[in-house]
Short mmCIF file of C-alpha atoms in Angstrom, two decimals:
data_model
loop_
_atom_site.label_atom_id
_atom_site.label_comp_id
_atom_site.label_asym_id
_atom_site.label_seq_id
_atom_site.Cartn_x
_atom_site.Cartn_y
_atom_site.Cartn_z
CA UNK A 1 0.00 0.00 0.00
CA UNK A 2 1.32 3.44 -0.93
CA UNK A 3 1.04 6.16 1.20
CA UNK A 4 -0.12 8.65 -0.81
CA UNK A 5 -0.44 12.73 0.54
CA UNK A 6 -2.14 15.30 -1.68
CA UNK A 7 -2.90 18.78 -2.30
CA UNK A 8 -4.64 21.23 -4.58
CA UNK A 9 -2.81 24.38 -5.40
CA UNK A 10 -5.05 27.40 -6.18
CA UNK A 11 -3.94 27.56 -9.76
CA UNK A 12 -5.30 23.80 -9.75
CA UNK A 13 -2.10 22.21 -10.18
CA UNK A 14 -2.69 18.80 -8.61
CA UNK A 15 0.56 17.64 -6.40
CA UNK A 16 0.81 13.81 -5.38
CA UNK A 17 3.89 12.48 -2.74
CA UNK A 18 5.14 8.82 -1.70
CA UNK A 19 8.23 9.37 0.12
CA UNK A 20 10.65 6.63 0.21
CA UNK A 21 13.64 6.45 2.50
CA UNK A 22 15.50 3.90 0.52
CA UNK A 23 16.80 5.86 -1.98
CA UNK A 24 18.88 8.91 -2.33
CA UNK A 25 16.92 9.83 -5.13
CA UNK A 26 13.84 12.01 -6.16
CA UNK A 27 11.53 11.59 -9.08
CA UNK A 28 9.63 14.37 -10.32
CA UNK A 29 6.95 13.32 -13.05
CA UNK A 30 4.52 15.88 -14.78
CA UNK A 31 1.83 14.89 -16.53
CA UNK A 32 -0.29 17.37 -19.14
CA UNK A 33 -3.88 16.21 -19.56
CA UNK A 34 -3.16 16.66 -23.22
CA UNK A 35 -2.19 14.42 -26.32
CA UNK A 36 -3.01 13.89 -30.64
CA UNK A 37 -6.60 13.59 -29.55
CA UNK A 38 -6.72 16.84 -28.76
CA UNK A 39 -5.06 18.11 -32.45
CA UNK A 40 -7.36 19.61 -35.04
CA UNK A 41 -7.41 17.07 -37.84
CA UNK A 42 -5.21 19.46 -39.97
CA UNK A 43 -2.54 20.70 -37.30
CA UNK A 44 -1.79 17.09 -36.28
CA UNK A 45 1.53 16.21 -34.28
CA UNK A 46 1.49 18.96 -32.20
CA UNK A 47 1.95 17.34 -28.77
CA UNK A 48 4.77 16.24 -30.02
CA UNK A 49 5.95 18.63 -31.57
CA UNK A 50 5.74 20.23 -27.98
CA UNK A 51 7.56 16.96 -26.42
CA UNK A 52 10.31 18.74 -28.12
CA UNK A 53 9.91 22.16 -27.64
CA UNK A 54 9.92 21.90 -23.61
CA UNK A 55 13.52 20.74 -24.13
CA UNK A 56 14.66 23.84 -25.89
CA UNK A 57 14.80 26.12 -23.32
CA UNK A 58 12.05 28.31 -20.72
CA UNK A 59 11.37 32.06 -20.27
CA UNK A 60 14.23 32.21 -18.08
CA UNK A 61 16.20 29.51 -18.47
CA UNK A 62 17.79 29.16 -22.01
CA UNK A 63 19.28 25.59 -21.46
CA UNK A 64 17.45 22.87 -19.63
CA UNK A 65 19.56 20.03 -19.69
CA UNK A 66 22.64 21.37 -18.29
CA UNK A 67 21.87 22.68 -15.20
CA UNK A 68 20.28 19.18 -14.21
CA UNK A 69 23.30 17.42 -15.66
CA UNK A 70 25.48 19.29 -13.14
CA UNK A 71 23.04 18.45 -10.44
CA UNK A 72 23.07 14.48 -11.09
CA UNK A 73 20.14 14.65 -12.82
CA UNK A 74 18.30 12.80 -15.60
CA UNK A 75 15.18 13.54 -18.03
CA UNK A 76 12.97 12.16 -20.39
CA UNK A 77 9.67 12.79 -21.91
CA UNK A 78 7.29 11.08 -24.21
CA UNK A 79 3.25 11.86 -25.91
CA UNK A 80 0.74 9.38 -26.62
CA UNK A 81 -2.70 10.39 -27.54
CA UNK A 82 -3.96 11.11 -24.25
CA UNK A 83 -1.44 12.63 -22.92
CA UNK A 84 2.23 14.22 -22.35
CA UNK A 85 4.37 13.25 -20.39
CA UNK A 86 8.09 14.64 -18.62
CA UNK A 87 9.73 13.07 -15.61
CA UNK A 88 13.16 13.87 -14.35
CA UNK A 89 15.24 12.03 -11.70
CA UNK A 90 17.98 14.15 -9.40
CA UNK A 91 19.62 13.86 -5.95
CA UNK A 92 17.72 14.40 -3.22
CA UNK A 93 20.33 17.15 -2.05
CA UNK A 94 19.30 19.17 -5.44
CA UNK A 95 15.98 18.34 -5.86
CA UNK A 96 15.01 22.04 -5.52
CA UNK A 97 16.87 22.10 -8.97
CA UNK A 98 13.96 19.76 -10.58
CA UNK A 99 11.50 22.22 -9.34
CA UNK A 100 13.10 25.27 -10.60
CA UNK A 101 13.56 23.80 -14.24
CA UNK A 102 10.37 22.15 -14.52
CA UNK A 103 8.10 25.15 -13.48
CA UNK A 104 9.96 27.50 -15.31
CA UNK A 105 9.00 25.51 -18.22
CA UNK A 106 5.40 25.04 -17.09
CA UNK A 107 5.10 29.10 -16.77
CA UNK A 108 6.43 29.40 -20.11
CA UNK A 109 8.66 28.67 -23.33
CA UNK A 110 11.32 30.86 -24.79
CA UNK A 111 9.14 31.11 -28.27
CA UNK A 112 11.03 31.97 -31.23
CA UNK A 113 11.54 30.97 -35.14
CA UNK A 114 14.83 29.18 -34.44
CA UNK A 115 13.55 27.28 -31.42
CA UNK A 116 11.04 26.13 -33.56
CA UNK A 117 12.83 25.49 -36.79
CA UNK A 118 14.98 23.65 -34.81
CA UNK A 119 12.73 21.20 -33.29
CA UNK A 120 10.77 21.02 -36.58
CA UNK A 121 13.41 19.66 -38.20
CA UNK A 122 14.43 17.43 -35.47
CA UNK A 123 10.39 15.72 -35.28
CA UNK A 124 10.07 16.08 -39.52
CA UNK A 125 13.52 13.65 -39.47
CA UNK A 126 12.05 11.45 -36.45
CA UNK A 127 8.94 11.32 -38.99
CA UNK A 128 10.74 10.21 -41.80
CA UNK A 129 12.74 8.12 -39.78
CA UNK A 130 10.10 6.07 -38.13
CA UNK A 131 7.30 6.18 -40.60
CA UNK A 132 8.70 6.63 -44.46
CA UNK A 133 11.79 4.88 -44.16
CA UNK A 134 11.31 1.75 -42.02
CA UNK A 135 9.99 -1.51 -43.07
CA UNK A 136 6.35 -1.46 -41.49
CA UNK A 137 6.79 2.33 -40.62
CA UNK A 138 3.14 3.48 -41.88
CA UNK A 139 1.06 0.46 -40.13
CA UNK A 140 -0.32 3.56 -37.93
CA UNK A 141 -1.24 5.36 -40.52
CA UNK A 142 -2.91 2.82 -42.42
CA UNK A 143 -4.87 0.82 -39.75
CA UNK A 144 -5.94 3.66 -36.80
CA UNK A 145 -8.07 5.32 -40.16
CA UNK A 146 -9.23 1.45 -40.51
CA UNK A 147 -10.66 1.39 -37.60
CA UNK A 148 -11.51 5.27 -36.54
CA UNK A 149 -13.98 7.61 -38.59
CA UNK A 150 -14.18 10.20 -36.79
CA UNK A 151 -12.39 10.00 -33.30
CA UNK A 152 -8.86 11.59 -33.34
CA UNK A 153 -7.50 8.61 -32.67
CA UNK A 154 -7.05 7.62 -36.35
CA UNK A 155 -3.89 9.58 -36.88
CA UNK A 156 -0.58 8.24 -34.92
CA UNK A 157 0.81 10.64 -32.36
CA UNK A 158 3.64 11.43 -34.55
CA UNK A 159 1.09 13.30 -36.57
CA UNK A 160 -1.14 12.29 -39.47
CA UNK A 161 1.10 14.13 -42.10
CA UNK A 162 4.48 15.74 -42.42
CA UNK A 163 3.20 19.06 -43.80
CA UNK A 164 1.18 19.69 -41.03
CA UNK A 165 4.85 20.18 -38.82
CA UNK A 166 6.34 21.45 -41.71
CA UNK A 167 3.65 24.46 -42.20
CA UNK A 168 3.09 24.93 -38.21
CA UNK A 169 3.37 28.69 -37.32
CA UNK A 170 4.86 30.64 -34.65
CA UNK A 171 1.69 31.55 -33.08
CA UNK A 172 -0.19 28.25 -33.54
CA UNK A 173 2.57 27.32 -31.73
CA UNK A 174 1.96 29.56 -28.62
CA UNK A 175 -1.53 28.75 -28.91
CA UNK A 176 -1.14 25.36 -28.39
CA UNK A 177 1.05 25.63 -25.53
CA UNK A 178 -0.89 28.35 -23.35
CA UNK A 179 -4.34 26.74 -24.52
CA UNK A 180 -3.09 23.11 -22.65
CA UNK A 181 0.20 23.61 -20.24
CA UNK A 182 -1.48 24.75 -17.35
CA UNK A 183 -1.17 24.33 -14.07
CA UNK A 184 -4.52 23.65 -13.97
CA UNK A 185 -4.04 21.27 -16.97
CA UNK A 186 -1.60 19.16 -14.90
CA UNK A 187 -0.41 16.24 -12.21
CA UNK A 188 2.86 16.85 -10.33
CA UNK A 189 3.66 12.97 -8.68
CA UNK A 190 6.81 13.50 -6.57
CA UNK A 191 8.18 10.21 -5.21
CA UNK A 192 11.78 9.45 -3.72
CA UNK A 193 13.29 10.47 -0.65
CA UNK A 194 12.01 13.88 0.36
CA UNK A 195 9.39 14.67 2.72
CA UNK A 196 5.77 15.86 2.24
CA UNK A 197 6.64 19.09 4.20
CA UNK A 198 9.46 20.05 1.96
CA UNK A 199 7.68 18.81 -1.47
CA UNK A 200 4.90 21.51 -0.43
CA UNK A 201 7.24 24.04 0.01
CA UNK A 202 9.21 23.41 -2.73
CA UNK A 203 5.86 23.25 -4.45
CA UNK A 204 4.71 26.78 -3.27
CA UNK A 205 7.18 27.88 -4.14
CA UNK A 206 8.08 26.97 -7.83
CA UNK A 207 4.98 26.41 -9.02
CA UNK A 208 2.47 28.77 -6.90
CA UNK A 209 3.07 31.86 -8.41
CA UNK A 210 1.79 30.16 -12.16
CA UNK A 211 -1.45 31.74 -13.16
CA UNK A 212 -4.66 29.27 -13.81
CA UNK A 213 -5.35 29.26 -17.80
CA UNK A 214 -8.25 29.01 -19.74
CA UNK A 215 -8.12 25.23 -21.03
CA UNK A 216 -10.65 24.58 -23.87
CA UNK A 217 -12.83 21.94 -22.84
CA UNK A 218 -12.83 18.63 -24.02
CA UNK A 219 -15.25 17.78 -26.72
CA UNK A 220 -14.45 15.16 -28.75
CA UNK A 221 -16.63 13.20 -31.72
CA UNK A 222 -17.53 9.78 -30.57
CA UNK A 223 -16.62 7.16 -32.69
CA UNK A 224 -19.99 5.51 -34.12
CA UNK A 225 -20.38 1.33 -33.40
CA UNK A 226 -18.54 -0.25 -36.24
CA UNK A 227 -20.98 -2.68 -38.60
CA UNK A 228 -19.01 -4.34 -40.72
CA UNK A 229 -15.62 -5.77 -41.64
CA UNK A 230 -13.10 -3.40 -42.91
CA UNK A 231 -10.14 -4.28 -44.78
CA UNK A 232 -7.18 -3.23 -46.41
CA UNK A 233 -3.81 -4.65 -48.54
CA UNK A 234 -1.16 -3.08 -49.44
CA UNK A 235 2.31 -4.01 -51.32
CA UNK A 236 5.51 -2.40 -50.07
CA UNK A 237 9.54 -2.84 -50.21
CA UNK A 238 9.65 -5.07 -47.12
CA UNK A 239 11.44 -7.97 -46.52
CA UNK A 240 8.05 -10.19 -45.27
CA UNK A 241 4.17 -10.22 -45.83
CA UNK A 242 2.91 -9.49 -42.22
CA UNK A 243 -0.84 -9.55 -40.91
CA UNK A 244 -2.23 -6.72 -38.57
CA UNK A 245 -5.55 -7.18 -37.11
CA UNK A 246 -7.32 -5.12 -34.48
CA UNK A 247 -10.79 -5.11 -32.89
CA UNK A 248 -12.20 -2.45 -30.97
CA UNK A 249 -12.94 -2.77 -27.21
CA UNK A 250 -13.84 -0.64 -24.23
CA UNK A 251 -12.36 2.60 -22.09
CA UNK A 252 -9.47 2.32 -19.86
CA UNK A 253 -11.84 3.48 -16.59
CA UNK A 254 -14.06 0.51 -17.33
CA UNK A 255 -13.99 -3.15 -15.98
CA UNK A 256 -13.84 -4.94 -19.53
CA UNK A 257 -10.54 -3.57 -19.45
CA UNK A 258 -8.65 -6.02 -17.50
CA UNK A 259 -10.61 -8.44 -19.26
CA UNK A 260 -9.47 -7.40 -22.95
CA UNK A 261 -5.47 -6.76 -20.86
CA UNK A 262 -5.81 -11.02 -19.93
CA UNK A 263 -6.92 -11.78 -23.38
CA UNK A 264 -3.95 -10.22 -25.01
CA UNK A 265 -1.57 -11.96 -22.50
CA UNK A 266 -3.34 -15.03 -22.86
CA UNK A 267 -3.27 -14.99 -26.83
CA UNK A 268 0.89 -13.87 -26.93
CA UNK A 269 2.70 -13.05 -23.59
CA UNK A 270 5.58 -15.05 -23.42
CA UNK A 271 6.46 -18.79 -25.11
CA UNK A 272 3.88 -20.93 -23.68
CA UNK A 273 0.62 -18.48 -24.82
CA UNK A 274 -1.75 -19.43 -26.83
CA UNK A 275 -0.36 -17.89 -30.25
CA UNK A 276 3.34 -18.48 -29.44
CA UNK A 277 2.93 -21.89 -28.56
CA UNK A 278 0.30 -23.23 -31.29
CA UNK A 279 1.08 -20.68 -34.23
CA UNK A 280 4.80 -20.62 -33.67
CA UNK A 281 5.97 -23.42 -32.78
CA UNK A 282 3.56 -26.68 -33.37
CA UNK A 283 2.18 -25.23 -36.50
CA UNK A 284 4.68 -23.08 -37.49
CA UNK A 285 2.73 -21.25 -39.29
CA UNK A 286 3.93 -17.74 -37.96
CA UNK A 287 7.98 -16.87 -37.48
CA UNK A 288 6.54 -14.02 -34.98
CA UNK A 289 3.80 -13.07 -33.90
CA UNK A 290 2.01 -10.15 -31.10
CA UNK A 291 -1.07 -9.29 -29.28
CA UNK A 292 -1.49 -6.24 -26.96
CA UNK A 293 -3.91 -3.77 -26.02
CA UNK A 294 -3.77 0.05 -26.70
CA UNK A 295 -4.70 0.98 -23.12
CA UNK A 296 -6.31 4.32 -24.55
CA UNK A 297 -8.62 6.30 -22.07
CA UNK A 298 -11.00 6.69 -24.84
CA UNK A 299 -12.34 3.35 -26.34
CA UNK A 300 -9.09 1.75 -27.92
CA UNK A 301 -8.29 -1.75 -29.76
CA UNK A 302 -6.96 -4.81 -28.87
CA UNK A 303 -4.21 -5.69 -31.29
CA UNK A 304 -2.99 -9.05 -33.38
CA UNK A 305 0.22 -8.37 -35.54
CA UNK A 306 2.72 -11.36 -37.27
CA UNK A 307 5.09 -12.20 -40.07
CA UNK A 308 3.83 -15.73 -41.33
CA UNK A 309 6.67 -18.56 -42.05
CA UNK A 310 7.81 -18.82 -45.37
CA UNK A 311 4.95 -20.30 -47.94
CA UNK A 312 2.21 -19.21 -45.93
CA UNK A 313 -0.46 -16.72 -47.23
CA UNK A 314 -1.61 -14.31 -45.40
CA UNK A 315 -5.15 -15.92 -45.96
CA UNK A 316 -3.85 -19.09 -44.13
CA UNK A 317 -2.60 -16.82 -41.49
CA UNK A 318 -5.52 -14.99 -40.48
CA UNK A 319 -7.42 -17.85 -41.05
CA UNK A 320 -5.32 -19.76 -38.21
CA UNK A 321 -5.98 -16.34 -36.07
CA UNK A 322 -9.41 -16.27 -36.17
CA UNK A 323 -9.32 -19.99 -35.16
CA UNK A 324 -7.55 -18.87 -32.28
CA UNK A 325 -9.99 -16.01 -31.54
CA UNK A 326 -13.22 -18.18 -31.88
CA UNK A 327 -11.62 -20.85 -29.37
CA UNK A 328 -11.79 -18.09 -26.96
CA UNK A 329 -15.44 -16.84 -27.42
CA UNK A 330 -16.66 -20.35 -27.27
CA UNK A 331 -15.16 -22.00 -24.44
CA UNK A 332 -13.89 -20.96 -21.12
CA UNK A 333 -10.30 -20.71 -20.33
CA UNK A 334 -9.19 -22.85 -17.82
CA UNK A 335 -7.90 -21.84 -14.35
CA UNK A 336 -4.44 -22.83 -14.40
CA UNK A 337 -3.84 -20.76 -17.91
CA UNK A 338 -6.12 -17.72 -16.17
CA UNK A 339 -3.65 -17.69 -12.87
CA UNK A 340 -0.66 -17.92 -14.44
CA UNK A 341 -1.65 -14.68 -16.42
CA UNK A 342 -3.07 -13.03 -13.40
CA UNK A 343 0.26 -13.78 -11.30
CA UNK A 344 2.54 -13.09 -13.85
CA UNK A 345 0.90 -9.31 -13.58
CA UNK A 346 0.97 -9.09 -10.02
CA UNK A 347 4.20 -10.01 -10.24
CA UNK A 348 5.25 -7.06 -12.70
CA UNK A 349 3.16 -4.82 -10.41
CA UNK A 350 5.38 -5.56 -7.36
CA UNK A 351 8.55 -5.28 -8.96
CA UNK A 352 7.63 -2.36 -11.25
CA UNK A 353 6.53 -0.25 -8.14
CA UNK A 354 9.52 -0.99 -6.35
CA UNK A 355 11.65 1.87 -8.18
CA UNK A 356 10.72 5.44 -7.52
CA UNK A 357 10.39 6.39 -10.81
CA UNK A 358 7.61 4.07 -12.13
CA UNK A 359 6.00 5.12 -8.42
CA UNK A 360 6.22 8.76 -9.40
CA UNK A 361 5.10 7.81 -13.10
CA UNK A 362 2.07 5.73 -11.94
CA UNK A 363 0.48 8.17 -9.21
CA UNK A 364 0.58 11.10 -11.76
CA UNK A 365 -1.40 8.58 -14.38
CA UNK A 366 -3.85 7.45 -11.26
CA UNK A 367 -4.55 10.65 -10.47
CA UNK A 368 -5.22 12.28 -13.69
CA UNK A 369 -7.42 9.75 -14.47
CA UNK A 370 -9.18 9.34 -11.08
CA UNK A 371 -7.35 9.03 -7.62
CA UNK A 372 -4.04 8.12 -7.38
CA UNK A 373 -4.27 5.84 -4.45
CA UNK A 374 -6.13 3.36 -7.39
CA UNK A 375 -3.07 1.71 -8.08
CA UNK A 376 -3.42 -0.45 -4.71
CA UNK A 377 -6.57 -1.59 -6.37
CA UNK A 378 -5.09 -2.72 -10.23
CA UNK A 379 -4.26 -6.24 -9.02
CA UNK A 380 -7.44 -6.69 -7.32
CA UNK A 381 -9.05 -5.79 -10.51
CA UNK A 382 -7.51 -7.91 -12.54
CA UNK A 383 -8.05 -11.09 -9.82
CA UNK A 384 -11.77 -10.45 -10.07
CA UNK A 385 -12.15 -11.41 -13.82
CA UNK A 386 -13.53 -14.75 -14.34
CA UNK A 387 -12.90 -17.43 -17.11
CA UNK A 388 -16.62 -16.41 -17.86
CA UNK A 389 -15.87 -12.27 -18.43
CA UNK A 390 -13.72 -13.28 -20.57
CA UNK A 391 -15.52 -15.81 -22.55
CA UNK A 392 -18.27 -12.52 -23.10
CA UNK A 393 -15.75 -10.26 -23.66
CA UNK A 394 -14.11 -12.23 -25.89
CA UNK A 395 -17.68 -12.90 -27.97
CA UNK A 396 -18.76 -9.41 -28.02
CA UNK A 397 -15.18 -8.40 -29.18
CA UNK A 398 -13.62 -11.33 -32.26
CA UNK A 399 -16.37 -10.66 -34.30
CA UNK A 400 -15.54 -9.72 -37.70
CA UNK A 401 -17.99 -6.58 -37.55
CA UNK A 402 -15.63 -5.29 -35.11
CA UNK A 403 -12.71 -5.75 -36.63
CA UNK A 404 -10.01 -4.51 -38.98
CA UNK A 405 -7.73 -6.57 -41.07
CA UNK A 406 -4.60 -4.86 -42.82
CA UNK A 407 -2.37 -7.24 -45.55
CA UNK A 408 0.76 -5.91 -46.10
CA UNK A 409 2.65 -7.61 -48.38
CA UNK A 410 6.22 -7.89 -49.70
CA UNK A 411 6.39 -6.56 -53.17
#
C-alpha cells in the first residue's frame, strides 16, 4: 500500500507524494492532460511537436539540460494520444533544482523561429525516420483510419502528415502551448526520498506563483459502433508479408478492461501463450507473432500483428488467427492458464513499483485519471475477472464486424 499525501494548489495544479527512505533519489513526473486527440485534424503532431519544444529552453532559463546534468540529474519525456508526459530524476540534495527547471517551463517557453525550426526539423527527421523509411513504418497510418472515422484517434501521435509540422506557425505554436500547459491542466507525482513538508514548500514555491489558464474543454466526436468488416492490402519494399488485425474494445476506466489486458496476455505473452505456442511453434505457421492492447482512455483496440513462415499466405494466417480467436469466445479458459496470467501481472506490479520512478510515473497517471491511491486496487481488478468475463468479452469483441484486417505484403 502506498502512502499517498495530496494537495490542490489554487492555480489547480494537482501535487501527489510517496516518500521513500530507501533511496537517495527524487523523481519528479509531470503529466499534461493533453495528447493527438486533442489536435485539429489538420494541425496534427502537435503534442509532439511540444515533447520537443519543452527541451529547448524556458522564459528564463535558455538551457534545460545542463543545469540538471550538473546536479546528477536525468530527463525524459514522451506523448501518446492522451497525454504528455516529462519526468526527471535528481539527488535528493538538489531536488530544488527539478522544481526550478520544470516550473519554469510550465510558466512558459522561450518562443522563437529558431527554437522552432529547430525542433521542426528534429520531429520532420524522427517522422521520416520512423514512418517513411522503415519496413512497417506506416502500419499507424494505415490501420488507426481502418478502424476510426471520426475519433482523433485515427492519426498516430507522430502526426497524421508531415506538412502539417512542416507548415506549423509561430503563433499556432503559442496557442497550443498556453491553450493546454497549465497548471490547472496538470499532475505533479513526486516520489523518492524527500518529505511531504518540503515537497509543499518546494511546491509553493516553484509552481504557486503560475497563473490558472483558460483550457478549452474537451469535446471530442464519438466514434460511431462499427458494422461491418473493414479491410485493407497493401504491397511495399519489405522484406516479409505481415498480418495486422485489431478489434475495438472498451475505455481504460471501465472493468472490460482487464478483461481485454488477460486476453492479449493469454493470446501472446511469453512462449507458452496461446499464439506463441500453437502458431509458432507446433504449426509453425507464424515466425513471430504479437497481441497487446492500446490501453487508450477513450475506447481503444486490442491488437494481433505477425510475419507468417515462409509459404504461408496471409489468408492461411488470419485464417489460423481467427481460429484462435473463436476458441476463446466459445469455451472458457481454464484456471491454471487464467492464474498464471493473473500472477505473472501481479508479479510485474510488485517489482515495477519498487523503483521510484515508475511510483512517481504511476500516481501522476492514477490521479489524472481518477485518484491516485487506485493503483493499490489494479491487481485486485484484474483477480476479479472470471474465465466467464472473458468468454463474453471475448464474444462481443472477435467478431468480424468489429474488426479490422490490414495485408501488407512484400512486393
Amino acid at each position: 500500500m502506498f502512502k499517498v499525501n495530496r494537495q490542490i494548489l489554487d492555480n489547480g495544479l494537482r501535487l501527489v507524494h510517496c516518500e521513500d527512505t530507501s533511496t537517495q533519489m527524487v523523481a519528479l513526473n509531470i503529466v499534461y492532460d493533453v495528447g493527438a486527440r486533442d489536435e485539429h485534424p489538420q494541425h496534427t503532431g502537435f503534442a509532439h511537436l511540444f515533447e520537443h519544444l519543452m527541451f529547448g529552453g524556458s522564459l528564463h532559463i535558455p538551457d534545460y539540460d545542463t543545469p540538471l546534468q550538473l546536479a546528477g540529474g536525468e530527463n525524459n519525456a514522451w506523448t501518446n494520444n492522451d497525454i504528455t508526459n516529462y519526468y526527471l530524476t535528481v539527488p535528493r540534495q538538489n531536488v530544488e533544482t527539478g522544481f526550478w527547471l520544470e516550473s519554469d517551463r510550465m510558466l512558459g517557453l522561450d518562443f522563437s523561429e529558431r527554437s522552432l525550426e529547430v525542433q521542426r526539423g528534429v520531429v520532420m527527421e524522427e517522422f521520416k525516420q520512423r514512418c517513411l523509411n522503415q519496413p512497417y513504418g506506416d502500419v499507424g497510418h494505415l490501420l488507426r483510419p481502418l478502424a476510426y472515422r471520426l475519433h482523433p484517434y485515427q492519426w498516430p501521435t507522430i502526426g497524421k502528415d508531415l506538412s502539417h509540422i512542416e507548415q506549423a506557425t509561430l503563433d499556432e505554436v503559442r496557442e497550443f502551448f498556453y491553450h493546454h500547459y497549465a497548471p490547472n491542466n496538470a499532475v505533479l507525482a513526486v516520489a523518492g526520498n524527500i518529505t511531504w513538508e518540503e515537497t509543499v514548500r518546494l511546491t509553493q514555491k516553484w509552481f504557486g506563483p503560475i497563473p490558472r489558464r483558460e483550457v478549452p474543454v474537451r469535446c471530442l466526436p464519438q466514434e460511431p459502433r462499427q458494422t461491418e468488416e473493414r479491410r485493407l492490402t497493401v504491397e511495399r519494399p519489405v522484406p516479409l508479408d505481415a498480418l495486422f488485425m485489431a478489434f475495438h474494445m472498451c475505455r481504460r476506466d471501465e472493468s472490460d478492461y482487464y478483461a481485454f489486458d488477460i486476453l492479449s496476455d493469454i493470446l501472446a505473452n511469453g512462449r507458452s501463450s496461446r499464439l506463441n505456442r500453437r502458431l509458432i511453434q507446433e504449426q509453425k505457421l507464424f515466425s513471430s507473432i504479437d497481441a497487446y492492447i492500446s490501453g487508450s482512455r477513450d475506447a481503444g483496440l486490442i491488437h494481433i500483428s505477425g510475419k507468417p513462415s515462409q509459404g504461408v499466405s496471409l489468408d492461411e494466417a488470419e485464417a489460423a488467427v481467427r481460429e484462435e480467436l473463436e476458441q476463446l469466445r466459445r469455451q472458457l479458459v481454464d484456471e491454471p492458464e487464467l492464474e498464471k496470467v493473473k500472477n505473472k501481472f501481479e508479479a510485474a506490479q510488485i517489482f515495477g513499483n519498487i523503483h521510484y520512478l515508475n511510483v512517481a510515473t504511476n500516481l501522476a497517471w492514477f490521479e489524472l485519471t481518477g485518484r491516485a491511491e487506485d493503483i493499490d486496487r489494479e491487481v485486485d481488478n484484474y483477480r476479479s475477472v472470471t474465465a466467464d468475463h472473458l468468454r463474453q468479452v471475448a464474444d462481443r469483441a472477435f467478431r468480424r464486424e468489429n474488426g479490422v484486417v490490414l495485408h501488407y505484403r512484400k512486393e
